[in-house]
XYZ file of C-alpha atoms in Angstrom:
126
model
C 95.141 111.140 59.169
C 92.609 113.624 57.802
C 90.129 113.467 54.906
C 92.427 115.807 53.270
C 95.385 113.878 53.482
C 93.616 111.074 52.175
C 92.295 112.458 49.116
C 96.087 114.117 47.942
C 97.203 110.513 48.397
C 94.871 108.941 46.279
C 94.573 111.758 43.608
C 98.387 111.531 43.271
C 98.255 107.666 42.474
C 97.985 108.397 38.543
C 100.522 111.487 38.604
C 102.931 108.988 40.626
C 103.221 105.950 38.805
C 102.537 104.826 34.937
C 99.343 103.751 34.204
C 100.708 100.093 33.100
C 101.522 100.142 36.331
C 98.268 100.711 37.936
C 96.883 98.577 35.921
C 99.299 95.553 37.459
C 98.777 96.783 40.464
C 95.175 97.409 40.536
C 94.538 93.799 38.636
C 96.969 91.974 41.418
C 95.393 93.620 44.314
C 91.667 92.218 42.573
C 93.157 88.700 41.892
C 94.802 88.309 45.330
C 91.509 89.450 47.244
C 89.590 86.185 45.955
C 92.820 83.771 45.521
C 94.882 84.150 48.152
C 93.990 82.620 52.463
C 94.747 86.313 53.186
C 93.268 88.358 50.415
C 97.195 89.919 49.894
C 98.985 89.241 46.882
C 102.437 86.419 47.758
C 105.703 87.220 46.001
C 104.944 84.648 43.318
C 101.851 86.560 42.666
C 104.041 89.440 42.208
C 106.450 87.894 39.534
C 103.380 86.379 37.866
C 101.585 89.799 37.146
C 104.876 91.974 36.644
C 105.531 89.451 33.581
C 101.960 89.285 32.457
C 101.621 93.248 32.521
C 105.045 93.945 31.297
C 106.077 96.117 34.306
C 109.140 96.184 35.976
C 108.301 93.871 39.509
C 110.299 96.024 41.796
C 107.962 99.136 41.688
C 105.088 96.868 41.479
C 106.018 94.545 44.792
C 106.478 97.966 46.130
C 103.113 98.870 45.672
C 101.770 95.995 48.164
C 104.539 95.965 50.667
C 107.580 93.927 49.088
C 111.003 94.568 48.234
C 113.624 92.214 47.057
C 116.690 91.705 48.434
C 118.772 91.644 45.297
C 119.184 94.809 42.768
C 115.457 94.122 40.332
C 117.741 93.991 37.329
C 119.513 90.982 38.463
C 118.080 87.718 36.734
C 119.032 85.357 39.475
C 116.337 84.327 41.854
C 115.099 86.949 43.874
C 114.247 87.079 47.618
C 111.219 89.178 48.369
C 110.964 90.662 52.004
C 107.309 91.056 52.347
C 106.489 94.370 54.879
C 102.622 93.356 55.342
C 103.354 90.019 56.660
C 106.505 90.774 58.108
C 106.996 94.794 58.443
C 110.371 94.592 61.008
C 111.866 92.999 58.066
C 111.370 96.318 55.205
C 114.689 97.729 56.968
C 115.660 101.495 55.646
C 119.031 100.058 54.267
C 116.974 97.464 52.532
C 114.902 100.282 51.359
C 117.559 102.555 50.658
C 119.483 99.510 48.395
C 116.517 100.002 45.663
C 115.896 103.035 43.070
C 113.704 105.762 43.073
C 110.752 104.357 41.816
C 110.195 101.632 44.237
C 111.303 103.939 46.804
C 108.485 105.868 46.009
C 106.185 103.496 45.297
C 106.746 101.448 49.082
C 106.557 105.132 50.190
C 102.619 105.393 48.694
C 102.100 102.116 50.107
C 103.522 102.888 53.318
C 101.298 105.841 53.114
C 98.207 104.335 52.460
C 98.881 101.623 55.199
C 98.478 104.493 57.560
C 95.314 105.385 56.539
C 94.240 102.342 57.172
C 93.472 101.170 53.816
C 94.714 97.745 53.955
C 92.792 95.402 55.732
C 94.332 91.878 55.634
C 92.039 88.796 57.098
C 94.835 87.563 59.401
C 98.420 87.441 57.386
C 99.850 84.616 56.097
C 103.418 83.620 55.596
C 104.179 82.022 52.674
């Protein structure tokens, strides 16, 4: 990918999601760096900050590679497939099950996974 193509993904980062959002997303990203064996947030981590920022946790797994398994308006226990750690499992049908904005959210994560932006230590399942 080009220089150019890397600055229209990152300048479209604040026109793409709500800044609450970002916020979760930019403070889970920071938290998991230092806490985590891999420096990647873990589904928990995901709950944890969705609840603390008050932002829906489907758009904001989304953001760092993970989409649940069950609708993200469904109270029961949800079952996160985590594409950094594991990307064979982020099927399209599993992709296709959620709404548009965590559709488009994996799809700037996706995005900015092929520019090479994340850099995991050496994944760990969890």
């Amino acid at each position: 990918m080009d220089l150019v193509w890397s600055q229209r993904i990152a300048e479209a980062y604040p026109t793409l999601f709500p800044r609450r959002l970002r916020q979760a997303h930019m403070a889970l990203v920071s938290w998991a760096e230092e806490a985590n064996p891999d420096g990647w947030p873990t589904p928990s981590d995901v709950e944890r900050f969705a609840r603390l920022y008050g932002v829906p946790r489907g758009p904001l797994g989304a953001l760092v590679g993970m989409l649940s398994r069950q609708p993200v308006n469904d109270r029961r226990v949800v079952v996160w497939v985590d594409a950094v750690r594991d990307p064979d499992a982020a099927t399209p049908h599993l992709i296709r099950q959620h709404d548009h904005k965590v559709v488009r959210a994996f799809g700037w994560f996706c995005a900015t996974t092929d520019l090479g932006w994340l850099k995991l230590r050496a994944p760990v399942l969890h």
